[in-house]
């Protein structure tokens, strides 16, 4: 329900503000990314009307029609799902940020495919901070080399790092992987890279991420509520003009 989303995002903002004070962070130093995957345009507009402008999407099949439908809204779109080589052009053409970059070949394709009439594409490198085989992300040992290579691509702007660690419930345990990413981030800065973004923390662990210097928290269920299980309902996209998503 519309009123539920409005109430939830107010609660999220209150949690961010309280964590900001608790951990002596500067007011306004933490941005909220509303993860709108599987959510219809109507829900995004509802959340936008509360002042939210940054939205994250995982699936190109549903994201591109949403972006097209909302072109007249001053929104900032972040791609946060796994990248595929045959889909990079659509990402380069439609998104303002990519937070899930973990391969040089994908970076090179995004760099070549970013339209000249658009500013450089903001990117974060996704780091597999917990070393989980089922998750995407570069390992810490390979991060410096990848970061230096991406930093040399003129149509990309390397902003920082993103991670999705193993879910933990203890606050101090939650801080451990976020602290490791923060240390890696500052090491990259010391190497000469100009970075300003640490994207980490979700509904269940945003306070721990804020304690460890997060500048973006990615919140889905905390804003939109629990997602329904099963196949995504994309029937609303039938009213939009959108072709097959493939790019060789």
Coordinates of N, CA and C in Angstrom, one line a residue:
X1 N 0.8 -1.2 0.0 CA 0.0 0.0 0.0 C 0.9 1.3 0.0
X2 N 0.3 2.3 -0.6 CA 1.1 3.6 -0.7 C 1.5 4.1 0.7
X3 N 0.6 4.1 1.6 CA 0.8 4.6 2.9 C 1.9 3.8 3.6
X4 N 1.9 2.5 3.4 CA 3.0 1.7 4.0 C 4.4 2.0 3.5
X5 N 4.5 2.2 2.2 CA 5.8 2.6 1.7 C 6.3 4.0 2.2
X6 N 5.4 4.9 2.4 CA 5.7 6.2 2.9 C 6.2 6.1 4.3
X7 N 5.5 5.3 5.1 CA 5.8 5.1 6.5 C 7.2 4.4 6.6
X8 N 7.4 3.4 5.8 CA 8.7 2.6 5.9 C 9.9 3.5 5.5
X9 N 9.7 4.3 4.5 CA 10.9 5.1 4.1 C 11.2 6.2 5.1
X10 N 10.2 6.6 5.8 CA 10.4 7.6 6.9 C 11.2 6.9 8.0
X11 N 10.8 5.6 8.3 CA 11.5 4.8 9.3 C 13.0 4.6 8.9
X12 N 13.2 4.3 7.7 CA 14.6 4.1 7.2 C 15.4 5.3 7.4
X13 N 14.8 6.5 7.0 CA 15.6 7.7 7.1 C 15.9 8.0 8.6
X14 N 15.0 7.7 9.4 CA 15.2 7.9 10.9 C 16.3 7.0 11.3
X15 N 16.4 5.8 10.9 CA 17.5 4.9 11.3 C 18.8 5.4 10.8
X16 N 18.8 5.9 9.6 CA 20.1 6.5 9.0 C 20.5 7.7 9.9
X17 N 19.6 8.6 10.2 CA 19.9 9.8 10.9 C 20.4 9.4 12.3
X18 N 19.8 8.4 13.0 CA 20.2 8.0 14.3 C 21.6 7.4 14.3
X19 N 21.9 6.5 13.2 CA 23.2 5.9 13.1 C 24.3 7.0 12.8
X20 N 23.9 8.0 12.0 CA 24.8 9.1 11.7 C 25.3 9.8 12.9
X21 N 24.3 10.1 13.8 CA 24.7 10.7 15.1 C 25.5 9.8 16.0
X22 N 25.0 8.5 16.1 CA 25.7 7.6 17.0 C 27.1 7.4 16.7
X23 N 27.5 7.3 15.4 CA 28.8 7.0 15.0 C 29.6 8.3 14.4
X24 N 29.1 9.5 14.8 CA 29.8 10.7 14.5 C 30.1 10.9 13.0
X25 N 29.1 10.5 12.2 CA 29.2 10.8 10.8 C 28.7 12.2 10.5
X26 N 29.1 12.8 9.4 CA 28.6 14.1 9.0 C 27.2 14.0 8.5
X27 N 26.3 14.9 8.9 CA 25.0 14.9 8.3 C 25.0 15.0 6.8
X28 N 24.2 14.2 6.1 CA 24.2 14.2 4.7 C 25.3 13.4 4.0
X29 N 26.1 12.7 4.8 CA 27.2 12.0 4.2 C 26.8 10.6 3.7
X30 N 25.6 10.2 4.0 CA 25.1 8.9 3.6 C 23.9 9.0 2.7
X31 N 24.0 8.4 1.5 CA 22.9 8.4 0.6 C 22.1 7.1 0.6
X32 N 20.8 7.3 0.4 CA 19.9 6.1 0.4 C 19.6 5.7 -1.0
X33 N 19.9 4.4 -1.3 CA 19.5 3.8 -2.6 C 18.3 2.9 -2.4
X34 N 17.2 3.3 -3.0 CA 16.0 2.5 -2.9 C 16.0 1.4 -3.9
X35 N 16.1 0.1 -3.5 CA 16.2 -1.0 -4.4 C 14.8 -1.4 -4.9
X36 N 14.5 -1.1 -6.1 CA 13.1 -1.2 -6.6 C 12.9 -2.4 -7.6
X37 N 13.8 -3.3 -7.5 CA 13.7 -4.5 -8.4 C 12.3 -5.2 -8.0
X38 N 11.7 -5.7 -9.1 CA 10.4 -6.3 -9.1 C 9.2 -5.4 -8.7
X39 N 9.5 -4.1 -8.5 CA 8.4 -3.2 -8.1 C 7.9 -2.4 -9.3
X40 N 6.6 -2.2 -9.4 CA 6.1 -1.5 -10.5 C 6.4 0.0 -10.5
X41 N 6.2 0.7 -11.6 CA 6.4 2.1 -11.7 C 5.6 2.9 -10.7
X42 N 4.4 2.5 -10.4 CA 3.6 3.2 -9.4 C 4.3 3.3 -8.1
X43 N 4.9 2.2 -7.6 CA 5.6 2.2 -6.3 C 6.8 3.1 -6.3
X44 N 7.5 3.2 -7.4 CA 8.6 4.0 -7.5 C 8.2 5.5 -7.5
X45 N 7.1 5.8 -8.1 CA 6.6 7.2 -8.1 C 6.2 7.6 -6.7
X46 N 5.5 6.7 -6.0 CA 5.2 6.9 -4.6 C 6.4 7.3 -3.7
X47 N 7.4 6.5 -3.9 CA 8.6 6.7 -3.1 C 9.3 8.0 -3.5
X48 N 9.3 8.2 -4.9 CA 9.9 9.5 -5.4 C 9.2 10.7 -4.7
X49 N 7.9 10.6 -4.6 CA 7.2 11.8 -4.0 C 7.5 12.1 -2.6
X50 N 8.3 11.2 -1.9 CA 8.7 11.5 -0.6 C 10.1 12.2 -0.6
X51 N 10.6 12.4 -1.8 CA 11.9 13.0 -1.9 C 13.1 12.1 -2.3
X52 N 12.8 10.8 -2.6 CA 13.8 9.8 -2.9 C 14.0 9.9 -4.5
X53 N 15.3 10.0 -4.9 CA 15.6 10.1 -6.3 C 16.5 9.0 -6.8
X54 N 17.2 8.3 -5.9 CA 18.1 7.2 -6.3 C 17.5 5.9 -6.2
X55 N 17.5 5.1 -7.3 CA 16.8 3.8 -7.4 C 17.8 2.8 -8.0
X56 N 17.8 1.6 -7.4 CA 18.6 0.5 -7.8 C 17.8 -0.6 -8.5
X57 N 18.3 -1.1 -9.6 CA 17.7 -2.2 -10.3 C 18.7 -3.4 -10.6
X58 N 18.2 -4.6 -10.5 CA 19.0 -5.8 -10.7 C 18.8 -6.4 -12.1
X59 N 17.6 -6.3 -12.7 CA 17.2 -7.0 -13.8 C 16.9 -6.1 -15.0
X60 N 17.7 -6.2 -16.1 CA 17.5 -5.3 -17.2 C 16.2 -5.5 -17.9
X61 N 15.6 -6.7 -17.9 CA 14.4 -6.9 -18.6 C 13.3 -6.0 -18.0
X62 N 13.3 -5.8 -16.7 CA 12.3 -4.9 -16.1 C 12.8 -3.5 -15.9
X63 N 14.1 -3.3 -15.8 CA 14.6 -2.0 -15.5 C 14.5 -1.0 -16.6
X64 N 14.8 -1.5 -17.8 CA 14.8 -0.5 -18.9 C 13.4 0.0 -19.2
X65 N 12.3 -0.8 -19.2 CA 11.0 -0.2 -19.4 C 10.7 0.8 -18.3
X66 N 11.1 0.5 -17.1 CA 10.8 1.5 -16.0 C 11.5 2.8 -16.3
X67 N 12.8 2.7 -16.6 CA 13.5 3.9 -16.9 C 12.9 4.7 -18.0
X68 N 12.4 4.0 -19.1 CA 11.8 4.7 -20.2 C 10.5 5.3 -19.7
X69 N 9.7 4.6 -18.9 CA 8.4 5.2 -18.4 C 8.6 6.4 -17.6
X70 N 9.8 6.5 -16.9 CA 10.0 7.6 -15.9 C 11.0 8.6 -16.4
X71 N 11.2 8.7 -17.7 CA 12.2 9.6 -18.3 C 12.0 11.1 -17.8
X72 N 10.8 11.4 -17.6 CA 10.5 12.8 -17.2 C 10.7 13.1 -15.7
X73 N 11.0 12.1 -15.0 CA 11.3 12.3 -13.5 C 12.8 12.4 -13.3
X74 N 13.2 13.3 -12.4 CA 14.7 13.5 -12.2 C 15.3 12.4 -11.3
X75 N 15.4 11.2 -11.9 CA 15.8 10.1 -11.1 C 17.2 9.7 -11.5
X76 N 17.9 9.1 -10.5 CA 19.3 8.6 -10.7 C 19.2 7.0 -10.6
X77 N 19.6 6.4 -11.7 CA 19.4 4.9 -11.8 C 20.7 4.2 -11.6
X78 N 20.7 3.2 -10.7 CA 21.9 2.4 -10.4 C 21.7 1.0 -10.8
X79 N 22.6 0.4 -11.6 CA 22.5 -1.0 -11.9 C 23.3 -1.8 -10.8
X80 N 22.6 -2.7 -10.1 CA 23.3 -3.4 -9.0 C 23.2 -4.9 -9.2
X81 N 22.8 -5.4 -10.4 CA 22.8 -6.8 -10.6 C 24.0 -7.3 -11.3
X82 N 24.1 -8.6 -11.5 CA 25.2 -9.2 -12.3 C 25.3 -8.7 -13.7
X83 N 26.5 -8.3 -14.2 CA 26.7 -7.9 -15.5 C 26.9 -9.1 -16.5
X84 N 26.4 -9.0 -17.7 CA 26.6 -9.9 -18.7 C 27.2 -9.2 -20.0
X85 N 28.1 -9.8 -20.7 CA 28.7 -9.1 -21.8 C 27.7 -8.7 -22.9
X86 N 26.7 -9.5 -23.1 CA 25.7 -9.2 -24.1 C 24.7 -8.2 -23.7
X87 N 24.8 -7.7 -22.5 CA 23.8 -6.7 -22.0 C 24.5 -5.4 -21.6
X88 N 25.8 -5.3 -21.8 CA 26.5 -4.1 -21.3 C 26.0 -2.8 -22.0
X89 N 25.7 -2.9 -23.3 CA 25.3 -1.7 -24.0 C 24.0 -1.1 -23.4
X90 N 23.1 -1.9 -23.1 CA 21.9 -1.4 -22.4 C 22.2 -0.7 -21.1
X91 N 23.1 -1.3 -20.4 CA 23.5 -0.7 -19.1 C 24.2 0.6 -19.3
X92 N 25.1 0.7 -20.3 CA 25.8 1.9 -20.6 C 24.9 3.0 -21.1
X93 N 23.9 2.6 -21.8 CA 23.0 3.6 -22.4 C 21.9 4.2 -21.4
X94 N 21.6 3.4 -20.4 CA 20.4 3.7 -19.6 C 20.7 4.1 -18.1
X95 N 21.8 3.7 -17.6 CA 22.0 3.9 -16.2 C 23.0 5.0 -15.9
X96 N 22.9 5.6 -14.7 CA 23.8 6.6 -14.3 C 25.0 6.0 -13.5
X97 N 24.7 4.9 -12.9 CA 25.7 4.2 -12.0 C 25.7 2.7 -12.3
X98 N 26.8 2.1 -12.2 CA 26.9 0.6 -12.1 C 27.7 0.3 -10.8
X99 N 27.0 -0.4 -9.9 CA 27.7 -0.7 -8.6 C 28.2 -2.1 -8.6
X100 N 28.0 -2.9 -9.6 CA 28.3 -4.3 -9.6 C 29.4 -4.8 -10.6
X101 N 30.3 -3.9 -10.9 CA 31.4 -4.1 -11.8 C 32.5 -5.0 -11.2
X102 N 32.8 -6.1 -11.8 CA 33.9 -6.9 -11.2 C 34.8 -7.6 -12.2
X103 N 34.7 -7.2 -13.5 CA 35.6 -7.7 -14.5 C 36.0 -6.6 -15.4
X104 N 37.3 -6.7 -15.8 CA 37.9 -5.7 -16.7 C 37.2 -5.7 -18.1
X105 N 36.8 -6.9 -18.6 CA 36.2 -7.0 -19.9 C 34.9 -6.3 -19.9
X106 N 34.1 -6.3 -18.8 CA 32.9 -5.6 -18.7 C 33.1 -4.1 -18.6
X107 N 34.1 -3.7 -17.9 CA 34.5 -2.3 -17.8 C 34.9 -1.8 -19.2
X108 N 35.6 -2.5 -19.9 CA 36.0 -2.1 -21.3 C 34.8 -1.9 -22.2
X109 N 33.9 -2.8 -22.1 CA 32.7 -2.8 -23.0 C 31.8 -1.6 -22.6
X110 N 31.6 -1.3 -21.3 CA 30.9 -0.2 -20.8 C 31.5 1.1 -21.3
X111 N 32.9 1.2 -21.2 CA 33.6 2.3 -21.6 C 33.4 2.6 -23.1
X112 N 33.5 1.6 -23.9 CA 33.3 1.8 -25.4 C 31.9 2.1 -25.7
X113 N 30.9 1.6 -25.0 CA 29.5 1.7 -25.3 C 28.8 2.9 -24.6
X114 N 29.4 3.6 -23.8 CA 28.8 4.8 -23.1 C 28.6 5.8 -24.2
X115 N 27.3 6.3 -24.4 CA 27.1 7.3 -25.4 C 27.9 8.6 -25.1
X116 N 28.3 9.2 -26.2 CA 29.1 10.4 -26.1 C 28.4 11.6 -25.5
X117 N 27.0 11.6 -25.7 CA 26.2 12.7 -25.2 C 25.9 12.6 -23.7
X118 N 26.4 11.5 -23.1 CA 26.2 11.3 -21.6 C 27.5 11.5 -20.9
X119 N 27.4 11.9 -19.6 CA 28.7 12.0 -18.8 C 29.2 10.6 -18.6
X120 N 30.5 10.6 -18.2 CA 31.1 9.2 -17.9 C 30.2 8.5 -16.9
X121 N 30.2 7.2 -17.1 CA 29.4 6.3 -16.2 C 30.0 6.1 -14.9
X122 N 29.3 6.4 -13.8 CA 29.8 6.2 -12.5 C 29.8 4.7 -12.2
X123 N 31.0 4.2 -11.7 CA 31.0 2.7 -11.4 C 31.7 2.5 -10.0
X124 N 31.2 1.4 -9.4 CA 31.8 0.9 -8.2 C 32.2 -0.6 -8.5
X125 N 33.3 -1.0 -7.9 CA 33.8 -2.3 -8.1 C 33.1 -3.2 -7.0
X126 N 32.5 -4.3 -7.4 CA 31.9 -5.2 -6.4 C 33.0 -6.1 -5.9
X127 N 33.1 -6.1 -4.6 CA 34.1 -6.9 -3.9 C 33.4 -8.1 -3.2
X128 N 33.9 -9.3 -3.4 CA 33.4 -10.5 -2.7 C 34.2 -10.6 -1.4
X129 N 33.7 -9.8 -0.5 CA 34.5 -9.6 0.8 C 34.5 -10.8 1.7
X130 N 33.5 -11.7 1.5 CA 33.4 -12.9 2.4 C 33.9 -14.1 1.7
X131 N 34.4 -14.0 0.4 CA 34.9 -15.1 -0.3 C 33.9 -16.2 -0.6
X132 N 32.7 -15.9 -0.8 CA 31.7 -16.9 -1.1 C 31.6 -17.2 -2.6
X133 N 31.7 -18.5 -2.9 CA 31.8 -18.9 -4.3 C 30.6 -18.6 -5.1
X134 N 29.4 -18.6 -4.4 CA 28.2 -18.3 -5.1 C 27.9 -16.9 -5.4
X135 N 28.7 -16.0 -4.9 CA 28.5 -14.6 -5.1 C 29.5 -14.0 -6.1
X136 N 29.0 -12.9 -6.8 CA 29.8 -12.2 -7.7 C 30.8 -11.3 -6.9
X137 N 31.8 -10.8 -7.6 CA 32.7 -9.8 -6.9 C 34.1 -10.2 -7.0
X138 N 35.0 -9.2 -7.1 CA 36.4 -9.5 -7.2 C 36.9 -9.8 -5.8
X139 N 38.0 -10.6 -5.7 CA 38.6 -10.9 -4.4 C 39.5 -9.8 -4.1
X140 N 39.8 -9.6 -2.8 CA 40.6 -8.5 -2.3 C 42.0 -8.5 -3.0
X141 N 42.5 -9.7 -3.2 CA 43.9 -9.8 -3.7 C 44.0 -9.2 -5.2
X142 N 42.9 -9.3 -5.9 CA 42.8 -8.8 -7.3 C 42.3 -7.4 -7.4
X143 N 41.9 -6.8 -6.3 CA 41.2 -5.5 -6.4 C 42.2 -4.4 -6.9
X144 N 43.4 -4.3 -6.3 CA 44.2 -3.1 -6.8 C 44.5 -3.1 -8.3
X145 N 44.8 -4.2 -8.8 CA 45.0 -4.3 -10.3 C 43.8 -3.9 -11.1
X146 N 42.7 -4.4 -10.7 CA 41.4 -4.1 -11.4 C 41.1 -2.6 -11.3
X147 N 41.2 -2.1 -10.1 CA 40.9 -0.7 -9.8 C 41.8 0.2 -10.7
X148 N 43.0 0.0 -10.7 CA 43.9 0.8 -11.5 C 43.6 0.8 -13.0
X149 N 43.2 -0.4 -13.5 CA 42.9 -0.5 -14.9 C 41.6 0.2 -15.2
X150 N 40.6 0.1 -14.4 CA 39.3 0.8 -14.6 C 39.5 2.3 -14.5
X151 N 40.3 2.7 -13.6 CA 40.6 4.1 -13.4 C 41.2 4.8 -14.6
X152 N 41.7 4.0 -15.5 CA 42.3 4.6 -16.7 C 41.3 4.7 -17.9
X153 N 40.1 4.2 -17.7 CA 39.1 4.2 -18.8 C 38.4 5.6 -18.8
X154 N 38.4 6.3 -19.9 CA 38.0 7.7 -19.9 C 36.4 7.9 -19.8
X155 N 35.7 6.9 -20.2 CA 34.2 7.0 -20.2 C 33.6 6.4 -19.0
X156 N 34.4 6.0 -18.1 CA 34.0 5.5 -16.8 C 34.6 6.4 -15.7
X157 N 33.9 6.6 -14.6 CA 34.4 7.3 -13.5 C 34.3 6.3 -12.3
X158 N 35.5 5.9 -11.9 CA 35.5 4.9 -10.7 C 35.2 5.7 -9.4
X159 N 34.2 5.4 -8.8 CA 33.7 6.1 -7.6 C 34.1 5.4 -6.3
X160 N 34.2 4.0 -6.3 CA 34.5 3.4 -5.1 C 34.2 1.9 -5.1
X161 N 33.7 1.3 -4.0 CA 33.6 -0.1 -3.8 C 32.2 -0.4 -3.3
X162 N 31.7 -1.6 -3.7 CA 30.4 -2.2 -3.2 C 30.6 -3.6 -2.7
X163 N 29.9 -4.0 -1.7 CA 29.9 -5.4 -1.3 C 28.6 -5.8 -0.7
X164 N 28.4 -7.2 -0.8 CA 27.2 -7.8 -0.2 C 27.7 -9.0 0.6
X165 N 28.0 -8.8 1.9 CA 28.6 -9.8 2.7 C 27.6 -10.9 3.2
X166 N 28.2 -11.9 3.8 CA 27.3 -12.9 4.4 C 26.4 -12.3 5.4
X167 N 25.2 -12.7 5.4 CA 24.2 -12.2 6.4 C 24.6 -12.6 7.8
X168 N 24.7 -11.6 8.7 CA 25.0 -11.9 10.1 C 24.0 -11.1 11.0
X169 N 23.7 -11.6 12.2 CA 22.7 -10.9 13.0 C 23.4 -10.2 14.2
X170 N 24.6 -10.5 14.6 CA 25.3 -9.8 15.6 C 25.9 -8.6 15.1
X171 N 25.7 -7.5 15.8 CA 26.1 -6.2 15.3 C 27.7 -6.1 15.1
X172 N 28.4 -6.6 16.0 CA 29.9 -6.5 15.9 C 30.4 -7.5 14.8
X173 N 29.7 -8.6 14.6 CA 30.0 -9.5 13.5 C 29.7 -8.8 12.2
X174 N 28.6 -8.1 12.1 CA 28.3 -7.4 10.9 C 29.3 -6.4 10.5
X175 N 30.0 -5.8 11.5 CA 31.0 -4.8 11.2 C 32.2 -5.3 10.5
X176 N 32.5 -6.6 10.8 CA 33.8 -7.1 10.3 C 34.0 -7.0 8.8
X177 N 33.1 -7.5 8.0 CA 33.4 -7.4 6.5 C 33.3 -6.0 6.0
X178 N 32.5 -5.1 6.6 CA 32.4 -3.7 6.3 C 33.7 -3.0 6.6
X179 N 34.3 -3.4 7.7 CA 35.6 -2.8 8.1 C 36.7 -3.2 7.1
X180 N 36.6 -4.5 6.7 CA 37.6 -4.9 5.7 C 37.5 -4.2 4.4
X181 N 36.3 -3.9 4.0 CA 36.1 -3.1 2.7 C 36.6 -1.7 2.9
X182 N 36.3 -1.1 4.1 CA 36.8 0.2 4.4 C 38.3 0.3 4.3
X183 N 39.0 -0.7 4.8 CA 40.4 -0.7 4.8 C 40.9 -0.8 3.4
X184 N 40.3 -1.6 2.6 CA 40.7 -1.8 1.2 C 40.5 -0.5 0.4
X185 N 39.4 0.2 0.7 CA 39.0 1.5 0.1 C 40.1 2.5 0.4
X186 N 40.5 2.6 1.6 CA 41.5 3.6 1.9 C 42.9 3.3 1.4
X187 N 43.2 2.0 1.2 CA 44.4 1.6 0.6 C 44.4 2.0 -0.9
X188 N 43.3 1.9 -1.6 CA 43.2 2.4 -3.0 C 43.4 3.9 -3.0
X189 N 42.8 4.6 -2.1 CA 43.0 6.0 -2.1 C 44.5 6.4 -1.9
X190 N 45.1 5.7 -1.0 CA 46.5 5.9 -0.8 C 47.4 5.6 -2.0
X191 N 46.9 4.8 -2.9 CA 47.6 4.4 -4.1 C 47.5 5.5 -5.2
X192 N 46.6 6.5 -4.9 CA 46.4 7.6 -5.8 C 45.1 7.7 -6.5
X193 N 44.2 6.7 -6.3 CA 42.9 6.8 -6.9 C 42.0 7.7 -6.1
X194 N 41.2 8.5 -6.8 CA 40.3 9.5 -6.2 C 38.9 8.8 -6.1
X195 N 38.6 8.4 -4.9 CA 37.3 7.7 -4.6 C 36.5 8.4 -3.6
X196 N 35.2 8.2 -3.6 CA 34.3 8.8 -2.7 C 33.1 8.0 -2.2
X197 N 33.1 6.7 -2.6 CA 31.9 5.9 -2.4 C 32.2 4.5 -1.8
X198 N 31.5 4.2 -0.7 CA 31.5 2.9 -0.1 C 30.0 2.5 -0.1
X199 N 29.6 1.6 -0.9 CA 28.2 1.1 -1.0 C 28.1 -0.2 -0.2
X200 N 27.5 -0.1 0.9 CA 27.4 -1.3 1.8 C 26.4 -1.1 2.8
X201 N 25.7 -2.2 3.1 CA 24.6 -2.1 4.1 C 23.3 -2.2 3.5
X202 N 22.4 -3.1 4.1 CA 21.0 -3.2 3.6 C 20.1 -3.1 4.8
X203 N 18.9 -3.5 4.6 CA 17.9 -3.3 5.7 C 18.3 -3.8 7.0
X204 N 18.9 -5.0 7.0 CA 19.2 -5.7 8.3 C 20.6 -5.3 8.9
X205 N 21.4 -4.6 8.2 CA 22.7 -4.3 8.7 C 23.2 -2.9 8.4
X206 N 22.3 -2.0 8.1 CA 22.7 -0.6 7.6 C 23.5 0.1 8.7
X207 N 23.1 -0.1 10.0 CA 23.8 0.6 11.1 C 25.3 0.2 11.2
X208 N 25.6 -1.1 11.0 CA 26.9 -1.6 11.0 C 27.7 -1.0 9.9
X209 N 27.1 -0.9 8.7 CA 27.8 -0.3 7.6 C 28.1 1.2 7.8
X210 N 27.1 1.9 8.3 CA 27.3 3.3 8.6 C 28.5 3.5 9.6
X211 N 28.5 2.6 10.6 CA 29.6 2.7 11.5 C 31.0 2.5 10.9
X212 N 31.0 1.8 9.7 CA 32.3 1.6 9.1 C 32.5 2.4 7.8
X213 N 31.8 3.5 7.8 CA 32.0 4.6 6.7 C 31.3 4.4 5.4
X214 N 30.2 3.7 5.4 CA 29.3 3.6 4.2 C 28.9 5.0 3.8
X215 N 28.9 5.2 2.5 CA 28.3 6.4 1.9 C 27.0 6.2 1.2
X216 N 26.7 4.9 0.8 CA 25.5 4.5 0.2 C 25.0 3.3 1.0
X217 N 23.7 3.3 1.4 CA 23.1 2.1 1.9 C 22.0 1.7 0.9
X218 N 21.8 0.4 0.6 CA 20.9 -0.1 -0.4 C 19.7 -0.8 0.3
X219 N 18.6 -0.2 0.2 CA 17.4 -0.7 1.0 C 16.3 -1.0 0.1
X220 N 15.8 -2.3 0.2 CA 14.7 -2.8 -0.6 C 13.5 -3.0 0.2
X221 N 13.5 -4.1 1.0 CA 12.4 -4.5 1.8 C 12.0 -3.5 2.9
X222 N 13.1 -2.8 3.4 CA 12.8 -1.8 4.4 C 12.0 -0.6 3.9
X223 N 11.9 -0.4 2.5 CA 11.1 0.6 1.9 C 9.9 0.1 1.3
X224 N 10.0 -1.0 0.5 CA 8.9 -1.5 -0.3 C 8.2 -2.7 0.3
X225 N 8.7 -3.2 1.4 CA 8.1 -4.4 2.0 C 8.6 -5.7 1.4
X226 N 8.2 -6.8 1.9 CA 8.6 -8.1 1.5 C 8.1 -8.3 0.0
X227 N 9.0 -8.9 -0.8 CA 8.7 -9.3 -2.1 C 7.9 -10.6 -2.1
X228 N 6.9 -10.6 -3.1 CA 6.2 -11.9 -3.2 C 7.1 -12.9 -3.9
X229 N 7.0 -14.2 -3.4 CA 7.8 -15.2 -4.0 C 7.2 -15.6 -5.3
X230 N 8.1 -16.3 -6.1 CA 7.6 -16.8 -7.4 C 8.1 -15.9 -8.6
X231 N 7.5 -16.1 -9.7 CA 7.9 -15.4 -10.9 C 7.6 -14.0 -10.9
X232 N 8.5 -13.1 -11.4 CA 8.2 -11.7 -11.4 C 7.0 -11.4 -12.3
X233 N 6.2 -10.5 -11.9 CA 5.0 -10.0 -12.7 C 5.5 -8.8 -13.4
X234 N 5.7 -9.0 -14.7 CA 6.1 -7.9 -15.6 C 5.0 -7.5 -16.5
X235 N 3.8 -7.9 -16.2 CA 2.7 -7.6 -17.2 C 2.5 -6.1 -17.4
X236 N 2.8 -5.3 -16.4 CA 2.7 -3.9 -16.5 C 3.5 -3.3 -17.6
X237 N 4.6 -4.0 -18.0 CA 5.5 -3.5 -19.1 C 4.9 -3.6 -20.5
X238 N 3.8 -4.4 -20.6 CA 3.2 -4.6 -21.9 C 2.7 -3.3 -22.5
X239 N 2.4 -2.3 -21.7 CA 2.0 -1.0 -22.2 C 3.1 -0.1 -22.8
X240 N 4.4 -0.6 -22.6 CA 5.5 0.2 -23.0 C 6.1 -0.4 -24.2
X241 N 6.7 0.4 -25.0 CA 7.3 0.0 -26.3 C 8.7 -0.5 -25.9
X242 N 9.0 -1.8 -26.0 CA 10.3 -2.3 -25.6 C 10.5 -3.6 -26.3
X243 N 11.7 -3.7 -26.9 CA 12.0 -4.9 -27.7 C 12.9 -5.9 -26.9
X244 N 13.3 -6.9 -27.6 CA 14.1 -7.9 -27.0 C 15.4 -7.4 -26.5
X245 N 15.8 -7.8 -25.3 CA 17.1 -7.4 -24.7 C 18.2 -8.3 -25.1
X246 N 18.9 -8.0 -26.1 CA 20.1 -8.8 -26.5 C 21.1 -7.8 -27.1
X247 N 22.4 -8.0 -26.9 CA 23.4 -7.2 -27.5 C 24.6 -8.0 -27.6
X248 N 25.1 -8.1 -28.8 CA 26.3 -8.9 -29.1 C 27.5 -8.0 -29.1

